[in-house]
């Protein structure tokens, strides 16, 4: 059953200091199954963040419809939680306090809030660090806090906008594996933006390939690799074939950009 449905969605931004608008994405049609892990790739500026923000209900759309669980998205809601590229933590609060903050914002009235917070901190492997403050943590640890905060509010949909982009390759791989582990256990619907092709294939049931000028969906590639995914699969023939397909798509985008620049 599809949980997220986008029909002919377009998003426009107002150009600075003018009344003109700029079409960031248009003609977006996309169905995302409940409990699936969908990744989005595309070159910088093709509208990946815009698409996520629109589903989060944080920016208005110029046309089309976005439905989550059959309900029209009219603004942010508890059913969707977003994780941004830079861990947006409150520096004066501990790890526990930061994860708790998400629940406080939602006026979470259920019992055992602190127990719940501790549970999610443990889930992202920070059990020993609950009393630490953000400046005492590495970038990877800060992103774990961010993910714990998003999970703790129990959303149906997790929207992750390049959450590992600021991390080194090693940490990134570990975090990807852990995220899959959590997802396999929790079965949230996940929409994950990355510009790393391998990461998109490794994590996804489907890879949405976006292109630009205007921002749009070029293709959706089904990733037919068994789960749980393992690092050994990175060298499998199937993986290599997916990588080649996706690289070609993105290379084509860069070339057309080069042609536009050459013509200018
Ligand atoms: N707030 C904004 N105002 C005006 N233009 C924007 C704004 N945010 C993004 N854009 C433009 O919209 C396009 C898509 O941006 P974005 O969604 O951030 O792309 P991506 O995440 O794929 O790099 C880009 O051309 C960007 O410059
Ligand atoms: Mg972006």
Short mmCIF file of C-alpha atoms and ligand atoms in Angstrom, two decimals:
data_model
loop_
_atom_site.label_atom_id
_atom_site.label_comp_id
_atom_site.label_asym_id
_atom_site.label_seq_id
_atom_site.Cartn_x
_atom_site.Cartn_y
_atom_site.Cartn_z
CA UNK A 1 0.00 0.00 0.00
CA UNK A 2 1.38 3.38 -0.88
CA UNK A 3 1.85 5.75 2.01
CA UNK A 4 3.13 8.84 0.24
CA UNK A 5 1.56 9.98 -3.04
CA UNK A 6 2.76 12.95 -5.04
CA UNK A 7 0.76 13.98 -8.09
CA UNK A 8 2.09 16.56 -10.53
CA UNK A 9 3.82 18.53 -7.78
CA UNK A 10 5.59 21.79 -8.58
CA UNK A 11 7.43 24.02 -6.13
CA UNK A 12 8.41 27.59 -6.91
CA UNK A 13 10.65 30.00 -5.05
CA UNK A 14 10.44 33.74 -5.23
CA UNK A 15 13.57 35.19 -6.79
CA UNK A 16 15.36 37.54 -4.43
CA UNK A 17 14.40 41.22 -4.81
CA UNK A 18 11.86 40.59 -7.54
CA UNK A 19 8.32 39.39 -8.11
CA UNK A 20 9.47 36.65 -10.44
CA UNK A 21 9.38 33.07 -9.35
CA UNK A 22 11.73 30.25 -10.07
CA UNK A 23 10.49 26.71 -10.67
CA UNK A 24 12.63 24.45 -8.45
CA UNK A 25 10.82 21.20 -9.24
CA UNK A 26 7.90 20.32 -11.43
CA UNK A 27 5.83 17.42 -12.72
CA UNK A 28 6.74 15.27 -9.74
CA UNK A 29 4.78 12.02 -9.57
CA UNK A 30 5.87 9.53 -6.97
CA UNK A 31 4.34 6.73 -4.90
CA UNK A 32 6.13 5.41 -1.87
CA UNK A 33 5.06 2.17 -0.24
CA UNK A 34 4.50 1.96 3.48
CA UNK A 35 7.57 0.63 5.24
CA UNK A 36 9.86 1.00 2.23
CA UNK A 37 13.25 2.68 2.11
CA UNK A 38 13.48 5.05 -0.83
CA UNK A 39 16.63 6.98 -1.69
CA UNK A 40 16.89 10.08 -3.85
CA UNK A 41 19.99 11.00 -5.87
CA UNK A 42 20.75 13.80 -8.29
CA UNK A 43 23.29 16.51 -8.84
CA UNK A 44 23.42 19.53 -6.59
CA UNK A 45 20.55 21.97 -7.12
CA UNK A 46 18.13 19.51 -8.76
CA UNK A 47 15.59 19.96 -5.98
CA UNK A 48 16.18 17.03 -3.63
CA UNK A 49 15.90 19.13 -0.48
CA UNK A 50 12.95 21.01 -1.95
CA UNK A 51 11.12 17.73 -2.50
CA UNK A 52 11.73 16.63 1.08
CA UNK A 53 10.72 20.00 2.54
CA UNK A 54 7.51 19.85 0.54
CA UNK A 55 6.65 16.41 1.91
CA UNK A 56 7.53 17.65 5.40
CA UNK A 57 5.00 20.44 4.81
CA UNK A 58 7.61 23.12 5.44
CA UNK A 59 7.21 24.89 2.08
CA UNK A 60 4.07 25.58 0.07
CA UNK A 61 3.56 24.02 -3.34
CA UNK A 62 2.63 25.84 -6.48
CA UNK A 63 0.57 22.98 -7.83
CA UNK A 64 -0.23 19.31 -7.49
CA UNK A 65 -1.07 17.21 -4.47
CA UNK A 66 0.92 15.54 -1.73
CA UNK A 67 -0.81 12.95 0.38
CA UNK A 68 0.51 11.01 3.32
CA UNK A 69 -1.71 8.15 4.45
CA UNK A 70 -4.44 9.57 2.25
CA UNK A 71 -4.39 12.96 3.97
CA UNK A 72 -3.45 16.11 2.13
CA UNK A 73 -0.22 17.66 3.44
CA UNK A 74 -1.05 21.19 4.55
CA UNK A 75 1.85 21.76 6.96
CA UNK A 76 4.22 19.95 9.26
CA UNK A 77 2.79 17.10 11.30
CA UNK A 78 3.69 14.48 13.86
CA UNK A 79 3.46 11.78 11.26
CA UNK A 80 6.64 13.08 9.55
CA UNK A 81 10.06 13.78 11.09
CA UNK A 82 12.97 15.34 9.25
CA UNK A 83 16.70 14.90 9.80
CA UNK A 84 18.91 17.58 8.25
CA UNK A 85 22.46 17.43 6.96
CA UNK A 86 23.90 19.39 9.86
CA UNK A 87 22.94 18.10 13.26
CA UNK A 88 20.75 20.86 14.63
CA UNK A 89 21.26 20.29 18.34
CA UNK A 90 20.78 22.65 21.24
CA UNK A 91 24.31 23.26 22.55
CA UNK A 92 23.21 23.88 26.13
CA UNK A 93 21.35 20.62 26.41
CA UNK A 94 22.78 17.15 26.96
CA UNK A 95 22.21 14.26 24.56
CA UNK A 96 19.27 13.21 26.72
CA UNK A 97 17.95 16.78 26.80
CA UNK A 98 18.19 17.09 23.03
CA UNK A 99 16.30 13.89 22.33
CA UNK A 100 13.75 14.85 24.98
CA UNK A 101 13.32 18.23 23.30
CA UNK A 102 11.60 16.62 20.29
CA UNK A 103 9.02 15.12 22.61
CA UNK A 104 8.60 18.35 24.57
CA UNK A 105 7.94 20.25 21.35
CA UNK A 106 5.11 17.88 20.60
CA UNK A 107 3.80 18.18 24.17
CA UNK A 108 4.23 14.47 24.45
CA UNK A 109 1.95 13.68 27.34
CA UNK A 110 2.56 9.99 27.67
CA UNK A 111 4.23 8.50 30.71
CA UNK A 112 7.79 7.30 30.79
CA UNK A 113 9.18 10.05 28.59
CA UNK A 114 12.65 9.70 30.08
CA UNK A 115 12.59 5.97 29.64
CA UNK A 116 11.61 6.42 26.04
CA UNK A 117 14.39 8.94 25.49
CA UNK A 118 16.91 6.54 27.02
CA UNK A 119 15.64 3.74 24.78
CA UNK A 120 16.30 5.68 21.58
CA UNK A 121 19.67 6.94 22.79
CA UNK A 122 20.60 3.31 23.37
CA UNK A 123 19.29 2.35 19.94
CA UNK A 124 21.71 4.73 18.21
CA UNK A 125 24.57 3.46 20.37
CA UNK A 126 25.00 6.47 22.64
CA UNK A 127 23.92 4.89 25.92
CA UNK A 128 27.21 5.86 27.57
CA UNK A 129 26.96 9.46 26.38
CA UNK A 130 23.50 10.53 27.51
CA UNK A 131 24.93 13.26 29.76
CA UNK A 132 27.40 14.63 27.22
CA UNK A 133 26.85 17.94 25.49
CA UNK A 134 27.02 18.41 21.69
CA UNK A 135 30.49 20.02 21.75
CA UNK A 136 31.84 16.89 23.43
CA UNK A 137 30.66 14.67 20.57
CA UNK A 138 32.04 13.82 17.12
CA UNK A 139 30.08 14.69 13.99
CA UNK A 140 28.88 11.11 13.68
CA UNK A 141 27.69 11.07 17.27
CA UNK A 142 25.82 14.34 16.80
CA UNK A 143 24.02 12.88 13.79
CA UNK A 144 23.09 9.85 15.87
CA UNK A 145 21.47 12.20 18.38
CA UNK A 146 19.58 13.82 15.52
CA UNK A 147 18.33 10.45 14.34
CA UNK A 148 17.35 9.40 17.87
CA UNK A 149 15.41 12.64 18.24
CA UNK A 150 13.52 11.99 15.00
CA UNK A 151 12.76 8.37 15.91
CA UNK A 152 11.68 9.17 19.47
CA UNK A 153 8.62 11.10 18.33
CA UNK A 154 7.46 7.92 16.57
CA UNK A 155 6.77 9.34 13.11
CA UNK A 156 5.31 7.18 10.32
CA UNK A 157 7.70 8.74 7.82
CA UNK A 158 11.36 9.63 8.27
CA UNK A 159 12.68 12.30 5.91
CA UNK A 160 16.48 12.34 5.85
CA UNK A 161 18.25 15.06 3.89
CA UNK A 162 21.87 14.01 3.34
CA UNK A 163 22.20 13.11 7.01
CA UNK A 164 25.69 11.64 6.60
CA UNK A 165 27.13 14.18 4.15
CA UNK A 166 29.40 15.80 6.71
CA UNK A 167 30.87 12.50 7.89
CA UNK A 168 34.01 10.70 6.78
CA UNK A 169 33.58 7.66 4.52
CA UNK A 170 34.24 5.14 7.29
CA UNK A 171 31.74 6.62 9.74
CA UNK A 172 29.27 7.03 6.94
CA UNK A 173 29.32 3.35 6.12
CA UNK A 174 28.87 2.41 9.77
CA UNK A 175 25.98 4.86 10.12
CA UNK A 176 24.32 3.55 6.96
CA UNK A 177 24.47 0.01 8.31
CA UNK A 178 23.07 1.11 11.65
CA UNK A 179 20.29 3.07 10.06
CA UNK A 180 19.26 -0.01 8.07
CA UNK A 181 19.38 -2.07 11.22
CA UNK A 182 17.08 0.35 13.02
CA UNK A 183 14.78 0.58 10.02
CA UNK A 184 14.53 -3.21 9.65
CA UNK A 185 13.43 -3.33 13.26
CA UNK A 186 11.15 -0.27 13.19
CA UNK A 187 9.82 -0.42 9.62
CA UNK A 188 9.22 3.29 9.26
CA UNK A 189 8.84 4.57 5.75
CA UNK A 190 12.15 6.26 4.98
CA UNK A 191 12.97 8.83 2.32
CA UNK A 192 16.70 9.41 2.22
CA UNK A 193 18.50 12.00 0.10
CA UNK A 194 22.16 11.50 -0.76
CA UNK A 195 24.49 12.40 -3.56
CA UNK A 196 26.51 9.21 -3.01
CA UNK A 197 25.39 6.62 -5.54
CA UNK A 198 26.66 3.60 -3.62
CA UNK A 199 24.86 4.76 -0.50
CA UNK A 200 21.63 5.19 -2.48
CA UNK A 201 21.84 1.64 -3.86
CA UNK A 202 22.98 0.07 -0.62
CA UNK A 203 20.15 1.53 1.43
CA UNK A 204 17.27 1.68 -0.99
CA UNK A 205 14.40 -0.47 -2.19
CA UNK A 206 14.09 2.13 -4.92
CA UNK A 207 16.41 4.89 -6.07
CA UNK A 208 14.69 8.02 -7.36
CA UNK A 209 16.96 9.75 -9.86
CA UNK A 210 16.40 13.47 -10.17
CA UNK A 211 17.63 15.78 -12.90
CA UNK A 212 17.63 19.53 -13.21
CA UNK A 213 16.57 22.50 -15.29
CA UNK A 214 13.87 22.10 -14.23
CA UNK A 215 14.17 19.83 -11.20
CA UNK A 216 12.32 16.66 -12.02
CA UNK A 217 12.32 12.88 -11.62
CA UNK A 218 14.20 11.19 -14.45
CA UNK A 219 13.66 7.62 -13.39
CA UNK A 220 12.97 5.34 -10.48
CA UNK A 221 15.28 2.33 -10.30
CA UNK A 222 14.10 -0.70 -8.31
CA UNK A 223 16.95 -2.21 -6.33
CA UNK A 224 16.49 -5.93 -6.34
CA UNK A 225 19.09 -6.91 -3.75
CA UNK A 226 18.18 -9.12 -0.81
CA UNK A 227 17.96 -7.83 2.75
CA UNK A 228 19.67 -7.57 5.08
CA UNK A 229 22.17 -5.77 2.91
CA UNK A 230 25.82 -6.58 3.52
CA UNK A 231 29.01 -4.80 2.52
CA UNK A 232 29.94 -7.89 0.46
CA UNK A 233 27.12 -6.90 -1.92
CA UNK A 234 29.01 -3.76 -2.88
CA UNK A 235 31.15 -5.91 -5.17
CA UNK A 236 28.37 -8.10 -6.57
CA UNK A 237 27.62 -8.01 -10.29
CA UNK A 238 24.12 -6.69 -9.64
CA UNK A 239 25.44 -3.82 -7.52
CA UNK A 240 28.04 -2.88 -10.11
CA UNK A 241 25.34 -2.83 -12.79
CA UNK A 242 23.13 -0.52 -10.69
CA UNK A 243 26.10 1.73 -10.05
CA UNK A 244 26.83 1.99 -13.77
CA UNK A 245 23.20 2.80 -14.63
CA UNK A 246 22.97 5.52 -12.01
CA UNK A 247 26.36 7.01 -12.86
CA UNK A 248 25.31 7.28 -16.50
CA UNK A 249 22.15 9.13 -15.49
CA UNK A 250 24.02 11.62 -13.37
CA UNK A 251 26.84 12.02 -15.89
CA UNK A 252 24.23 12.85 -18.56
CA UNK A 253 22.96 15.60 -16.29
CA UNK A 254 26.41 17.06 -15.84
CA UNK A 255 26.99 17.01 -19.60
CA UNK A 256 23.80 18.83 -20.39
CA UNK A 257 24.77 21.39 -17.77
CA UNK A 258 28.14 21.77 -19.43
CA UNK A 259 26.41 22.34 -22.78
CA UNK A 260 24.25 25.06 -21.23
CA UNK A 261 27.34 26.69 -19.76
CA UNK A 262 29.24 26.40 -23.04
CA UNK A 263 26.36 27.99 -24.91
CA UNK A 264 26.13 30.86 -22.42
N1 LIG B 1 14.72 29.32 -0.32
C1 LIG B 1 15.04 29.37 -1.61
N2 LIG B 1 14.81 30.49 -2.37
C2 LIG B 1 15.12 30.52 -3.67
N3 LIG B 1 15.66 29.49 -4.36
C3 LIG B 1 15.91 28.35 -3.68
C4 LIG B 1 15.62 28.23 -2.28
N4 LIG B 1 15.98 26.98 -1.87
C5 LIG B 1 16.47 26.36 -2.97
N5 LIG B 1 16.44 27.17 -4.05
C6 LIG B 1 16.84 26.82 -5.42
O1 LIG B 1 16.06 25.72 -5.84
C7 LIG B 1 16.85 24.76 -6.53
C8 LIG B 1 16.78 23.43 -5.84
O2 LIG B 1 17.43 23.55 -4.58
P1 LIG B 1 17.56 22.33 -3.57
O3 LIG B 1 16.23 21.71 -3.36
O4 LIG B 1 18.27 22.82 -2.37
O5 LIG B 1 18.48 21.32 -4.41
P2 LIG B 1 19.37 20.08 -3.91
O6 LIG B 1 18.93 19.72 -2.51
O7 LIG B 1 19.10 18.98 -4.89
O8 LIG B 1 20.80 20.50 -3.98
C9 LIG B 1 18.26 25.35 -6.61
O9 LIG B 1 18.40 26.00 -7.84
C10 LIG B 1 18.29 26.34 -5.47
O10 LIG B 1 19.18 27.38 -5.74
MG1 LIG B 2 19.97 19.63 -0.70
#
